[in-house]
Coordinates of C-alpha atoms in Angstrom, one line a residue:
Chain A
M124 CA -32.6 -13.2 -40.4
K125 CA -34.6 -10.8 -38.4
H126 CA -32.4 -11.0 -35.4
G127 CA -29.2 -10.7 -37.4
L128 CA -30.4 -7.5 -39.0
K129 CA -31.5 -6.0 -35.7
S130 CA -28.1 -6.8 -34.3
L131 CA -26.5 -5.1 -37.3
A132 CA -28.7 -2.1 -36.9
L133 CA -27.7 -1.8 -33.2
V134 CA -24.0 -2.0 -33.9
A135 CA -24.2 0.5 -36.6
L136 CA -26.0 2.8 -34.2
L137 CA -23.4 2.3 -31.5
G138 CA -20.7 3.0 -33.9
S139 CA -22.0 6.4 -34.9
S140 CA -22.8 9.0 -32.4
A141 CA -24.6 11.0 -35.1
A142 CA -27.0 8.1 -35.8
F143 CA -29.7 9.7 -33.6
A144 CA -30.3 13.2 -34.5
G145 CA -33.2 14.6 -32.6
G146 CA -33.6 17.9 -30.8
H147 CA -32.3 20.4 -33.4
G148 CA -33.0 24.0 -32.6
K149 CA -33.3 23.4 -28.8
S150 CA -31.2 25.1 -26.2
A151 CA -28.3 23.3 -24.5
A152 CA -30.2 23.4 -21.2
A153 CA -33.2 21.8 -22.8
L154 CA -31.2 19.1 -24.4
I155 CA -29.4 18.3 -21.1
E156 CA -32.7 18.1 -19.4
E157 CA -34.0 15.8 -22.1
A158 CA -30.9 13.6 -21.9
T159 CA -31.2 13.3 -18.1
A160 CA -34.8 12.5 -18.3
G161 CA -34.2 9.9 -21.0
Y162 CA -31.4 8.3 -19.0
K163 CA -33.6 8.0 -16.0
Q164 CA -36.4 6.6 -18.1
V165 CA -34.3 3.9 -19.7
S166 CA -32.8 3.0 -16.3
K167 CA -36.3 2.6 -14.9
E168 CA -37.7 0.6 -17.7
T169 CA -34.7 -1.7 -18.3
S170 CA -31.6 -2.6 -16.2
Y171 CA -29.4 -1.0 -18.8
Q172 CA -27.2 2.0 -17.9
W173 CA -24.0 3.1 -19.5
T174 CA -21.4 4.8 -17.4
V175 CA -20.5 7.1 -20.3
T176 CA -24.0 8.6 -20.5
V177 CA -23.8 10.2 -17.0
K178 CA -20.3 11.3 -17.7
T179 CA -21.3 13.0 -21.0
I180 CA -24.3 14.7 -19.3
K181 CA -22.0 16.1 -16.6
E182 CA -19.6 17.3 -19.2
A183 CA -22.4 19.0 -21.1
Q184 CA -23.5 20.7 -17.9
K185 CA -20.0 21.8 -17.2
A186 CA -19.7 23.3 -20.7
L187 CA -23.0 25.1 -20.2
D188 CA -21.9 26.5 -16.8
G189 CA -18.7 27.7 -18.5
G190 CA -20.8 29.6 -21.0
N191 CA -20.0 27.4 -24.0
E192 CA -23.4 26.9 -25.4
A193 CA -22.2 25.2 -28.6
E194 CA -20.0 22.6 -26.8
A195 CA -22.8 22.0 -24.3
K196 CA -25.3 21.4 -27.1
K197 CA -22.9 19.0 -28.9
L198 CA -22.3 17.0 -25.7
A199 CA -26.0 16.9 -24.7
Q200 CA -26.8 15.6 -28.2
Q201 CA -24.1 12.9 -27.7
A202 CA -25.7 12.0 -24.4
L203 CA -29.1 11.7 -26.1
D204 CA -27.6 9.4 -28.7
L205 CA -26.1 7.3 -25.9
V206 CA -29.5 7.1 -24.2
E207 CA -31.1 6.0 -27.4
A208 CA -28.4 3.4 -28.1
T209 CA -28.9 2.0 -24.6
R210 CA -32.6 1.8 -25.2
Q211 CA -32.0 -0.1 -28.4
Q212 CA -29.5 -2.4 -26.8
A213 CA -31.9 -3.3 -24.1
Q214 CA -34.6 -4.0 -26.7
V215 CA -32.5 -6.1 -29.0
E216 CA -30.7 -8.0 -26.3
S217 CA -34.0 -9.0 -24.7
Q218 CA -34.1 -11.6 -27.4
N219 CA -30.6 -11.9 -28.8
W220 CA -28.9 -13.2 -25.6
K221 CA -30.4 -16.6 -26.3
M222 CA -28.2 -17.0 -29.4
R223 CA -25.1 -17.2 -27.3
V224 CA -26.1 -20.1 -25.1
P225 CA -24.3 -23.2 -26.1
K226 CA -26.4 -26.2 -27.0
Chain B
M124 CA 20.3 -14.5 -20.8
D125 CA 20.7 -11.2 -22.7
R126 CA 24.4 -10.8 -23.1
R127 CA 24.2 -7.5 -24.9
S128 CA 22.6 -5.6 -22.1
V129 CA 25.2 -6.9 -19.7
L130 CA 27.9 -5.7 -22.0
K131 CA 26.3 -2.4 -22.1
V132 CA 26.3 -2.0 -18.4
A133 CA 29.9 -3.1 -18.4
G134 CA 30.7 -0.8 -21.2
V135 CA 29.3 2.3 -19.5
V136 CA 31.6 1.7 -16.7
S137 CA 34.7 0.7 -18.5
A138 CA 36.3 3.9 -17.4
A139 CA 36.2 2.8 -13.9
A140 CA 39.0 1.0 -12.4
T141 CA 39.0 -2.7 -13.4
A142 CA 41.3 -3.8 -10.6
L143 CA 39.1 -4.3 -7.6
V144 CA 40.0 -2.6 -4.4
A145 CA 39.9 -5.0 -1.6
M146 CA 36.9 -3.8 0.4
P147 CA 36.5 -4.7 4.0
R148 CA 33.7 -7.2 4.1
L149 CA 30.5 -5.7 5.5
A150 CA 29.0 -7.6 8.2
M151 CA 25.5 -6.8 7.0
A152 CA 23.8 -5.5 3.9
A153 CA 22.5 -2.1 4.7
Y154 CA 20.5 0.5 2.9
T155 CA 22.5 3.4 1.5
E156 CA 21.1 6.4 -0.2
K157 CA 24.0 6.5 -2.6
A158 CA 23.5 3.0 -4.0
F159 CA 19.7 2.9 -3.9
K160 CA 19.0 6.3 -5.3
A161 CA 21.6 6.1 -8.0
K162 CA 20.0 6.7 -11.5
G163 CA 22.0 4.1 -13.4
G164 CA 22.9 0.4 -12.8
A165 CA 26.6 1.1 -13.0
D166 CA 26.5 3.9 -10.5
A167 CA 24.4 1.8 -8.2
L168 CA 26.9 -1.1 -8.3
Q169 CA 29.8 1.3 -7.8
N170 CA 28.1 2.8 -4.8
A171 CA 27.1 -0.5 -3.4
Y172 CA 30.2 -2.6 -4.0
G173 CA 32.9 0.0 -4.7
A174 CA 33.2 -1.5 -8.2
N175 CA 31.1 -1.9 -11.3
A176 CA 33.0 -4.1 -13.7
T177 CA 30.8 -7.1 -14.3
T178 CA 31.2 -10.4 -16.0
P179 CA 28.3 -12.4 -17.4
S180 CA 28.2 -15.8 -16.0
D181 CA 26.0 -18.8 -16.5
Q182 CA 26.7 -19.7 -12.9
V183 CA 24.3 -16.9 -12.0
K184 CA 20.8 -18.2 -12.3
L185 CA 18.1 -15.6 -12.7
K186 CA 14.5 -16.6 -12.8
A187 CA 12.0 -13.9 -14.0
P188 CA 9.0 -14.1 -16.3
D189 CA 9.2 -13.3 -20.0
I190 CA 6.0 -11.4 -19.7
A191 CA 5.1 -10.0 -16.3
E192 CA 1.5 -10.8 -15.2
N193 CA 1.4 -7.5 -13.4
G194 CA 4.3 -5.0 -13.2
A195 CA 3.5 -4.4 -9.5
V196 CA 4.3 -8.0 -8.5
V197 CA 7.0 -9.6 -10.6
P198 CA 8.6 -12.7 -9.0
V199 CA 12.4 -12.6 -9.3
E200 CA 14.7 -15.4 -8.1
V201 CA 18.5 -15.3 -8.1
E202 CA 20.5 -18.4 -7.3
T203 CA 24.2 -19.4 -7.6
D204 CA 26.4 -22.3 -6.7
M205 CA 29.4 -19.9 -6.5
Q206 CA 30.6 -18.9 -3.0
A207 CA 28.5 -15.8 -2.9
E208 CA 29.3 -12.9 -0.6
S209 CA 26.4 -10.7 -1.8
I210 CA 23.5 -10.8 -4.3
A211 CA 21.9 -7.8 -5.9
I212 CA 18.9 -7.3 -8.2
L213 CA 18.9 -4.4 -10.7
I214 CA 15.8 -3.4 -12.7
D215 CA 17.5 -1.4 -15.4
G216 CA 14.6 0.7 -16.6
N217 CA 13.4 1.8 -13.1
P218 CA 14.3 5.4 -12.1
S219 CA 16.6 4.0 -9.5
P220 CA 17.6 0.5 -10.8
L221 CA 19.0 -1.1 -7.6
A222 CA 16.1 -3.1 -6.1
L223 CA 17.8 -5.2 -3.5
T224 CA 21.1 -6.2 -2.1
A225 CA 21.5 -9.2 0.1
D226 CA 24.5 -10.2 2.2
I227 CA 25.2 -13.9 2.2
P228 CA 27.3 -15.0 5.2
A229 CA 29.2 -18.3 5.2
G230 CA 26.7 -21.1 5.7
T231 CA 23.9 -19.3 3.9
K232 CA 22.9 -20.4 0.4
G233 CA 23.4 -18.2 -2.6
L234 CA 19.7 -17.7 -3.0
V235 CA 17.2 -14.9 -2.8
K236 CA 13.6 -14.7 -3.9
T237 CA 11.5 -11.7 -3.9
R238 CA 8.8 -9.8 -5.8
C239 CA 9.6 -6.5 -7.6
R240 CA 7.9 -3.6 -9.2
M241 CA 8.6 -2.8 -12.8
G242 CA 7.4 0.3 -14.5
K243 CA 8.0 -0.8 -18.1
T244 CA 9.6 -3.5 -20.2
T245 CA 13.3 -3.7 -19.3
N246 CA 16.2 -5.9 -18.4
V247 CA 16.4 -7.4 -14.9
T248 CA 20.0 -8.1 -13.9
A249 CA 21.1 -10.4 -11.2
V250 CA 24.5 -9.6 -9.7
V251 CA 26.5 -12.1 -7.6
K252 CA 29.6 -10.9 -5.8
S253 CA 32.0 -13.8 -5.4
G254 CA 35.7 -13.7 -4.6
G255 CA 35.5 -9.9 -4.8
K256 CA 34.2 -9.9 -8.4
L257 CA 30.8 -9.2 -9.8
Y258 CA 29.1 -11.8 -12.0
T259 CA 25.8 -11.2 -13.7
A260 CA 22.9 -12.6 -15.6
S261 CA 20.2 -10.6 -17.3
K262 CA 16.9 -11.1 -18.8
E263 CA 14.3 -8.9 -20.5
V264 CA 10.9 -8.9 -18.8
K265 CA 8.0 -7.5 -20.8
V266 CA 5.6 -5.3 -18.9
T267 CA 2.3 -4.7 -20.6
I268 CA -0.7 -2.6 -19.8
G269 CA -3.6 -5.0 -19.3
G270 CA -6.9 -4.8 -21.1
C271 CA -9.1 -5.4 -18.1
G272 CA -8.7 -2.7 -15.5
G273 CA -11.6 -3.8 -13.3
Chain C
M189 CA 0.7 -8.8 16.2
S190 CA 3.8 -8.6 14.2
S191 CA 3.7 -7.5 10.6
I192 CA 6.0 -10.4 9.7
R193 CA 5.0 -14.0 8.8
I194 CA 7.7 -16.6 8.8
K195 CA 7.7 -20.1 7.5
A196 CA 11.0 -21.9 8.2
K197 CA 11.5 -25.6 7.5
E198 CA 14.6 -27.7 7.8
R199 CA 15.4 -30.4 5.3
K200 CA 18.7 -32.2 5.0
G201 CA 20.5 -29.6 7.1
E202 CA 19.2 -26.7 5.1
V203 CA 16.6 -24.4 6.4
D204 CA 14.2 -22.9 3.8
V205 CA 12.8 -19.6 4.9
K206 CA 9.9 -17.8 3.4
C207 CA 8.7 -14.6 4.8
L208 CA 6.0 -12.0 4.1
M209 CA 6.1 -8.6 5.7
K210 CA 3.0 -6.5 5.8
H211 CA 4.0 -3.0 4.6
D212 CA 2.6 -0.6 2.1
M213 CA 6.0 0.1 0.5
E214 CA 4.9 3.5 -0.8
T215 CA 7.1 4.6 -3.7
G216 CA 6.5 8.3 -3.2
L217 CA 5.2 8.4 -6.8
R218 CA 1.6 7.5 -6.0
K219 CA -1.1 10.2 -5.5
D220 CA -4.0 10.0 -3.1
K221 CA -7.6 10.9 -4.0
S222 CA -7.1 14.6 -3.6
G223 CA -4.1 14.5 -6.0
K224 CA -1.5 14.9 -3.3
K225 CA 1.6 12.8 -3.5
I226 CA 1.8 10.0 -0.9
P227 CA 5.2 10.3 0.8
E228 CA 7.6 7.4 0.3
H229 CA 7.5 4.9 3.0
W230 CA 9.3 1.6 2.7
I231 CA 11.3 -1.1 4.4
Q232 CA 15.0 -0.4 4.0
D233 CA 16.7 -3.1 5.9
V234 CA 15.8 -6.7 6.8
T235 CA 17.9 -8.9 9.1
A236 CA 17.5 -12.6 9.9
E237 CA 19.2 -14.1 12.9
S238 CA 19.3 -17.7 14.0
N239 CA 20.3 -18.5 17.5
G240 CA 21.6 -14.9 17.8
K241 CA 23.8 -15.1 14.7
V242 CA 23.0 -13.1 11.5
V243 CA 22.2 -15.6 8.7
F244 CA 20.9 -13.3 6.1
S245 CA 20.4 -9.6 5.7
C246 CA 19.3 -7.4 2.8
A247 CA 18.4 -3.9 1.8
F248 CA 15.3 -2.9 -0.2
N249 CA 14.5 -0.1 -2.6
T250 CA 10.9 1.1 -3.1
S251 CA 10.8 -1.1 -6.1
I252 CA 10.1 -4.1 -3.9
S253 CA 6.4 -5.0 -4.1
K254 CA 3.8 -4.1 -1.4
D255 CA 3.8 -6.6 1.4
P256 CA 7.4 -7.7 0.6
Y257 CA 8.2 -11.3 0.1
L258 CA 11.6 -12.7 0.8
A259 CA 12.9 -16.3 0.6
F260 CA 16.4 -17.6 1.4
A261 CA 18.1 -20.6 2.8
F262 CA 20.9 -21.4 5.3
S263 CA 22.4 -24.3 7.2
G264 CA 20.6 -25.0 10.4
K265 CA 18.5 -27.5 12.3
K266 CA 15.0 -28.1 13.6
G267 CA 14.2 -26.3 16.9
D268 CA 16.7 -23.4 16.3
T269 CA 15.2 -20.0 16.6
L270 CA 14.8 -17.7 13.7
K271 CA 14.2 -14.0 14.2
I272 CA 13.5 -11.6 11.4
S273 CA 13.3 -7.9 11.8
W274 CA 12.9 -4.9 9.5
K275 CA 13.5 -1.2 9.7
D276 CA 11.8 1.3 7.4
N277 CA 12.7 4.8 6.2
T278 CA 10.8 6.5 9.0
G279 CA 12.8 4.6 11.6
A280 CA 10.0 2.2 12.5
T281 CA 10.9 -1.3 13.2
D282 CA 9.3 -4.7 13.7
S283 CA 10.4 -8.2 14.3
A284 CA 9.1 -11.7 14.7
E285 CA 10.6 -14.9 16.0
T286 CA 9.8 -18.5 15.2
Q287 CA 11.1 -22.0 15.8
I288 CA 12.5 -23.9 12.8
K289 CA 10.3 -26.9 12.0
Chain D
M84 CA -16.9 -3.5 -39.6
K85 CA -15.4 -6.7 -38.2
K86 CA -17.6 -6.4 -35.2
I87 CA -20.7 -6.1 -37.3
I88 CA -19.9 -9.2 -39.2
R89 CA -19.2 -11.1 -36.1
N90 CA -22.4 -10.0 -34.6
V91 CA -24.4 -11.1 -37.6
A92 CA -22.6 -14.4 -37.6
F93 CA -23.5 -14.9 -34.0
G94 CA -27.0 -14.1 -35.0
L95 CA -27.1 -16.8 -37.7
V96 CA -25.5 -19.4 -35.5
G97 CA -28.1 -18.6 -32.9
L98 CA -31.0 -18.9 -35.3
S99 CA -29.9 -22.3 -36.5
V100 CA -30.2 -23.7 -33.0
S101 CA -33.0 -21.6 -31.6
A102 CA -35.6 -24.0 -32.8
A103 CA -34.4 -26.5 -30.2
S104 CA -36.6 -26.9 -27.2
V105 CA -35.8 -24.9 -24.1
A106 CA -33.2 -26.7 -22.1
G107 CA -33.3 -27.1 -18.3
P108 CA -30.5 -26.1 -16.0
E109 CA -28.9 -29.6 -16.1
E110 CA -28.8 -29.6 -19.9
D111 CA -27.4 -26.1 -19.7
R112 CA -24.7 -27.1 -17.4
Q113 CA -23.6 -30.1 -19.4
A114 CA -23.5 -28.0 -22.6
F115 CA -21.6 -25.3 -20.8
R116 CA -19.0 -27.8 -19.4
K117 CA -18.7 -29.5 -22.8
F118 CA -18.0 -26.1 -24.4
Y119 CA -15.0 -25.6 -22.3
E120 CA -13.8 -29.2 -22.5
N121 CA -13.8 -28.9 -26.3
R122 CA -12.2 -25.5 -26.3
F123 CA -9.4 -26.3 -23.9
P124 CA -8.7 -30.0 -24.2
Q125 CA -5.3 -29.4 -22.7
V126 CA -6.8 -28.6 -19.3
Q127 CA -6.4 -31.9 -17.4
P128 CA -7.8 -32.9 -15.1
I129 CA -10.9 -30.9 -15.6
G130 CA -10.8 -29.7 -12.0
D131 CA -7.9 -27.5 -12.9
F132 CA -10.4 -25.0 -14.4
Q133 CA -10.7 -23.8 -10.8
N134 CA -7.4 -22.0 -11.3
G135 CA -8.9 -19.6 -13.8
V136 CA -6.8 -18.3 -16.6
Y137 CA -3.8 -20.1 -15.1
S138 CA -5.4 -23.4 -16.3
I139 CA -4.8 -22.3 -19.9
L140 CA -1.6 -20.1 -19.7
P141 CA 1.5 -22.0 -18.6
Q142 CA 3.7 -18.9 -18.6
A143 CA 1.4 -17.0 -16.3
R144 CA 0.9 -20.0 -14.2
E145 CA 4.6 -20.1 -13.2
Q146 CA 4.4 -16.6 -11.8
W147 CA 1.2 -17.4 -10.1
E148 CA 2.7 -20.4 -8.4
A149 CA 5.6 -18.2 -7.3
I150 CA 3.1 -15.9 -5.7
E151 CA 1.2 -18.8 -4.1
E152 CA 4.4 -19.9 -2.4
F153 CA 3.6 -17.2 0.2
P154 CA 0.4 -15.5 -1.0
P155 CA -0.5 -12.1 0.3
Y156 CA -4.0 -13.4 1.1
E157 CA -2.6 -15.2 4.1
L158 CA -2.6 -11.9 5.9
A159 CA -6.3 -11.6 5.1
I160 CA -7.0 -15.1 6.4
E161 CA -5.4 -14.2 9.7
E162 CA -7.4 -11.0 9.9
G163 CA -10.6 -12.9 9.0
E164 CA -9.9 -15.4 11.7
K165 CA -9.8 -12.7 14.3
I166 CA -13.0 -11.2 13.1
F167 CA -14.6 -14.6 13.0
N168 CA -13.7 -15.4 16.6
K169 CA -14.4 -12.0 18.0
T170 CA -17.1 -11.9 20.6
F171 CA -20.1 -9.7 19.9
A172 CA -21.5 -7.3 22.4
N173 CA -24.2 -9.9 23.1
G174 CA -21.6 -12.6 23.9
K175 CA -22.1 -14.5 20.7
S176 CA -19.8 -14.6 17.6
L177 CA -19.9 -15.6 14.0
K178 CA -19.2 -19.1 15.3
D179 CA -22.8 -19.3 16.5
C180 CA -24.0 -18.9 12.9
F181 CA -21.3 -20.8 11.0
G182 CA -19.8 -23.4 13.4
E183 CA -16.5 -23.6 15.0
D184 CA -14.3 -23.0 11.9
G185 CA -16.9 -21.5 9.5
A186 CA -16.2 -24.2 6.8
V187 CA -19.6 -23.7 5.2
R188 CA -18.6 -22.5 1.7
E189 CA -20.3 -25.5 0.1
Q190 CA -23.6 -24.3 1.4
Y191 CA -23.5 -21.2 -0.7
P192 CA -25.0 -19.9 -2.9
H193 CA -28.4 -21.6 -2.3
W194 CA -32.0 -20.9 -2.8
N195 CA -33.8 -19.8 0.3
K196 CA -37.4 -20.9 -0.2
E197 CA -38.9 -19.0 2.8
R198 CA -37.6 -15.7 1.5
G199 CA -37.7 -16.5 -2.2
M200 CA -34.2 -15.4 -2.9
V201 CA -30.6 -16.6 -3.5
M202 CA -28.5 -16.6 -0.3
T203 CA -24.8 -16.0 -0.7
M204 CA -22.1 -16.5 2.0
E205 CA -21.3 -12.8 2.2
L206 CA -25.0 -11.9 2.7
A207 CA -25.3 -14.6 5.3
I208 CA -22.3 -13.2 7.2
N209 CA -23.8 -9.7 7.3
E210 CA -27.2 -11.1 8.3
C211 CA -25.5 -13.0 11.2
L212 CA -23.8 -9.7 12.3
E213 CA -27.0 -7.7 12.1
A214 CA -29.1 -10.4 13.9
N215 CA -26.7 -10.1 16.8
G216 CA -26.8 -6.3 16.9
E217 CA -23.4 -5.8 15.1
K218 CA -22.7 -3.5 12.3
P219 CA -22.8 -5.0 8.8
L220 CA -19.6 -5.0 6.7
K221 CA -19.1 -3.5 3.3
Y222 CA -19.4 -6.2 0.7
K223 CA -16.6 -5.6 -1.7
K224 CA -13.4 -5.6 0.3
G225 CA -11.7 -5.1 3.7
A226 CA -13.2 -7.0 6.7
M227 CA -15.8 -8.8 4.6
A228 CA -13.2 -10.1 2.1
A229 CA -11.1 -11.2 5.1
V230 CA -13.9 -13.1 6.9
S231 CA -14.9 -14.7 3.6
A232 CA -11.2 -15.6 3.0
Y233 CA -10.9 -17.3 6.4
M234 CA -14.2 -19.3 5.9
S235 CA -13.3 -20.2 2.3
Y236 CA -9.8 -21.3 3.4
N237 CA -11.3 -23.6 6.0
S238 CA -13.7 -24.9 3.3
R239 CA -11.0 -25.7 0.7
G240 CA -11.7 -29.0 -1.0
Q241 CA -15.5 -28.8 -0.7
S242 CA -17.3 -29.1 -4.0
I243 CA -19.7 -26.7 -5.6
N244 CA -23.0 -28.3 -5.5
V245 CA -25.6 -25.7 -6.2
E246 CA -29.2 -27.0 -6.4
I247 CA -32.2 -25.4 -8.2
P248 CA -35.1 -26.9 -6.3
S249 CA -37.8 -28.0 -8.7
D250 CA -40.5 -27.4 -6.2
D251 CA -40.1 -23.7 -6.4
P252 CA -40.5 -22.0 -9.8
R253 CA -39.0 -18.9 -8.3
A254 CA -35.6 -20.7 -7.9
L255 CA -35.6 -21.5 -11.6
A256 CA -36.6 -17.9 -12.4
A257 CA -33.6 -16.7 -10.4
Y258 CA -31.4 -19.1 -12.3
E259 CA -32.8 -18.0 -15.6
D260 CA -32.3 -14.4 -14.6
G261 CA -28.6 -15.0 -13.9
K262 CA -28.3 -16.9 -17.1
E263 CA -29.8 -14.1 -19.2
H264 CA -27.5 -11.7 -17.5
F265 CA -24.5 -13.9 -18.4
Y266 CA -25.4 -14.0 -22.1
T267 CA -26.7 -10.4 -22.5
K268 CA -24.6 -7.7 -24.1
R269 CA -24.3 -4.6 -21.9
G270 CA -22.5 -1.3 -21.8
Q271 CA -21.3 1.0 -24.5
L272 CA -18.7 -1.6 -25.5
N273 CA -21.6 -4.0 -26.1
F274 CA -20.1 -7.1 -24.4
A275 CA -21.8 -10.0 -22.7
C276 CA -20.0 -11.9 -20.0
A277 CA -20.2 -14.8 -22.5
D278 CA -18.6 -12.8 -25.3
C279 CA -15.3 -12.6 -23.4
H280 CA -15.4 -15.5 -21.0
M281 CA -16.9 -18.0 -23.3
H282 CA -16.8 -17.3 -27.0
T283 CA -13.4 -15.6 -26.9
S284 CA -12.0 -17.1 -23.8
G285 CA -8.3 -17.9 -24.1
M286 CA -8.0 -15.1 -26.6
N287 CA -6.5 -11.7 -26.0
Y288 CA -8.0 -8.3 -25.4
R289 CA -5.0 -6.1 -25.8
S290 CA -2.4 -7.9 -23.6
E291 CA -4.9 -9.7 -21.5
T292 CA -5.9 -13.3 -22.0
V293 CA -9.5 -13.8 -21.0
S294 CA -10.3 -16.5 -18.5
P295 CA -12.8 -19.3 -19.1
A296 CA -16.0 -18.8 -17.1
F297 CA -16.1 -22.5 -16.2
G298 CA -14.4 -22.3 -12.8
H299 CA -15.1 -18.6 -12.2
A300 CA -17.0 -19.2 -9.0
T301 CA -14.6 -21.4 -7.2
N302 CA -11.7 -19.2 -5.9
W303 CA -13.2 -16.2 -4.1
P304 CA -12.3 -13.9 -2.5
V305 CA -9.0 -13.0 -4.3
Y306 CA -6.0 -10.9 -3.6
R307 CA -5.7 -9.2 -7.0
A308 CA -2.4 -7.6 -7.9
K309 CA -4.3 -4.9 -9.8
W310 CA -6.1 -4.0 -6.6
Q311 CA -3.1 -4.6 -4.3
E312 CA -5.7 -5.9 -1.8
M313 CA -8.5 -8.4 -1.3
G314 CA -11.8 -8.3 -3.1
T315 CA -15.0 -10.3 -3.3
L316 CA -16.7 -11.9 -6.4
H317 CA -19.2 -9.1 -6.5
R318 CA -16.4 -6.5 -6.6
R319 CA -15.1 -8.3 -9.6
F320 CA -18.5 -8.3 -11.3
A321 CA -18.7 -4.6 -10.8
G322 CA -15.2 -4.1 -12.2
C323 CA -16.1 -6.1 -15.3
H324 CA -19.2 -4.0 -15.8
N325 CA -17.2 -0.8 -15.5
N326 CA -14.8 -2.1 -18.1
I327 CA -17.5 -2.5 -20.7
R328 CA -18.9 0.9 -19.6
A329 CA -22.0 -0.4 -18.1
N330 CA -23.2 0.9 -14.7
P331 CA -22.4 -1.8 -12.2
F332 CA -25.1 -3.2 -10.0
K333 CA -25.1 -3.2 -6.2
A334 CA -22.9 -5.8 -4.5
Q335 CA -25.2 -8.5 -3.1
G336 CA -28.2 -7.0 -4.9
E337 CA -30.5 -9.3 -6.7
E338 CA -28.8 -9.1 -10.1
Y339 CA -25.4 -10.1 -8.8
R340 CA -26.7 -12.8 -6.5
N341 CA -28.6 -14.4 -9.4
L342 CA -25.5 -14.2 -11.6
E343 CA -23.5 -15.9 -8.8
Y344 CA -26.2 -18.5 -8.6
F345 CA -26.0 -19.2 -12.3
I346 CA -22.2 -19.2 -12.7
S347 CA -21.8 -21.3 -9.6
Y348 CA -24.3 -23.8 -10.9
M349 CA -22.4 -24.0 -14.2
S350 CA -19.3 -24.9 -12.2
N351 CA -21.0 -27.6 -10.1
G352 CA -18.6 -30.4 -9.3
L353 CA -15.5 -28.2 -9.2
E354 CA -13.7 -27.7 -5.9
F355 CA -13.8 -24.5 -3.9
N356 CA -10.2 -23.3 -3.6
G357 CA -10.5 -19.8 -2.4
P358 CA -9.0 -17.5 -1.4
A359 CA -6.6 -17.1 -4.4
A360 CA -4.1 -14.8 -5.9
R361 CA -4.9 -13.2 -9.3
K362 CA -3.1 -10.7 -11.5

């Protein structure tokens, strides 16, 4: 059952962008930096990268450059969630893929 | 064959003269702005053939898919055993519906195959000019947006 | 090399012709990477002659697919020549000739 | 919610069989083939799987056959022939690497023991060019797809016969790597190759019917209507990854070469029939 639950947890996380709520009280610039570093870290440690993460980080940066701190923060937070979800996917899938092999 | 759509095309043009003017036979099909840039099927036929009264006929055989694999490349085939003078393909929903006109001289079969672009689900109409009259067959081809862009 | 590929085969006095023309057939609706509209550019007229006589001719709109395909059939025999030529909206032309097999 | 339930269900099914001993490539291949035979019993003979989604969709097949009457890839074959026969600055040509007509498709992909890596035909083409002082070609389309189309065309009818030499554990590791890739969920949409092309093959994602993975490796390169031009297998891999919002890997990088090694091995026995037209 352990695998099943893990899988369930991952999907729940993917489904909700608010699932990972770290970094409250930080500036948008700091959050963007954190998301970028996190993205690079996950890319280095696993072969998992999501196209949407880079896109979201870019959008956050654009919002910040445009002087919209609140929007930038929101987007950077989303990017951080995506990074975390990617990390979780890599972890869960390192075992779960075996379930899909026909016997 | 979708009879309704043919009737619609015919209906739109009912105001036009039903008696066909004897047109001098063109030696060759040639592109004309008037026919190919026309916004409606009836206008296109009027400009291409000098007439647009059409009659559905099961002697006009139109082969086109029910659902297009890809709207950019839809195989369309028109064939007839009638003594054809010209064959045209109309894609009703395209901004300018007339896709092709082909001149069929004596000794050439009433047949043309090509591949067309279709922007959306619409009727494809095959037109065969025989004995100075226009005969048609129509068919709806569904164009969908695929799920796998790749 | 010509942009036109022709396959012409005779069977029982009828010549089946299949032909593919390399041409972008730009509709005028597409945009390039910088967002600029690519001007329309398409084959307007195609003519097929066998032994010097026109056996088929047709006119295209921009709604004919890229690298247009055309198939038709006419009465003829092996060894006859078949010449297919096109002209596009810029006035450019091309042609190819083959022997009917 | 549906997705969650399905996922859990997959998990349970997986657990019930995970106690089985680890199967080798040959057992994998038989189970893989059996899966598609059971899922699509209408595909007869089995070799027809080489025609991808058209083996299971009669309506689409008719259109495909109309395209194959005079397929646009014939222009690419001609272009490829020219490149293939072109004399290099040093007087040699691709013929010196691949023989008079380049009909070597059945030799790829293969395990190269000396270098400890999977060799693919496209990689070999570029290595031949570079070894002769020529500029390598880009892997996804254009000239590379054309040369590959020419060589594949001349190789039609050859069978896929990928070997995983037992005397080199690194070969098995490369195979296992490709296998893991095939079954692993990736991207924000959380799809594995196997999710679409195995466990829901024949079903629709929006209007698109997903093709069976058995036979996926036979027909490359393809002229794809969507692209309006030729593309290689690795271009398609990258496209699929983009679709599921996963960063694609490098064409001819280790990941995609190993994936090609795995899916080709799974299709062993089928005929190479590239190039092909696809939607």
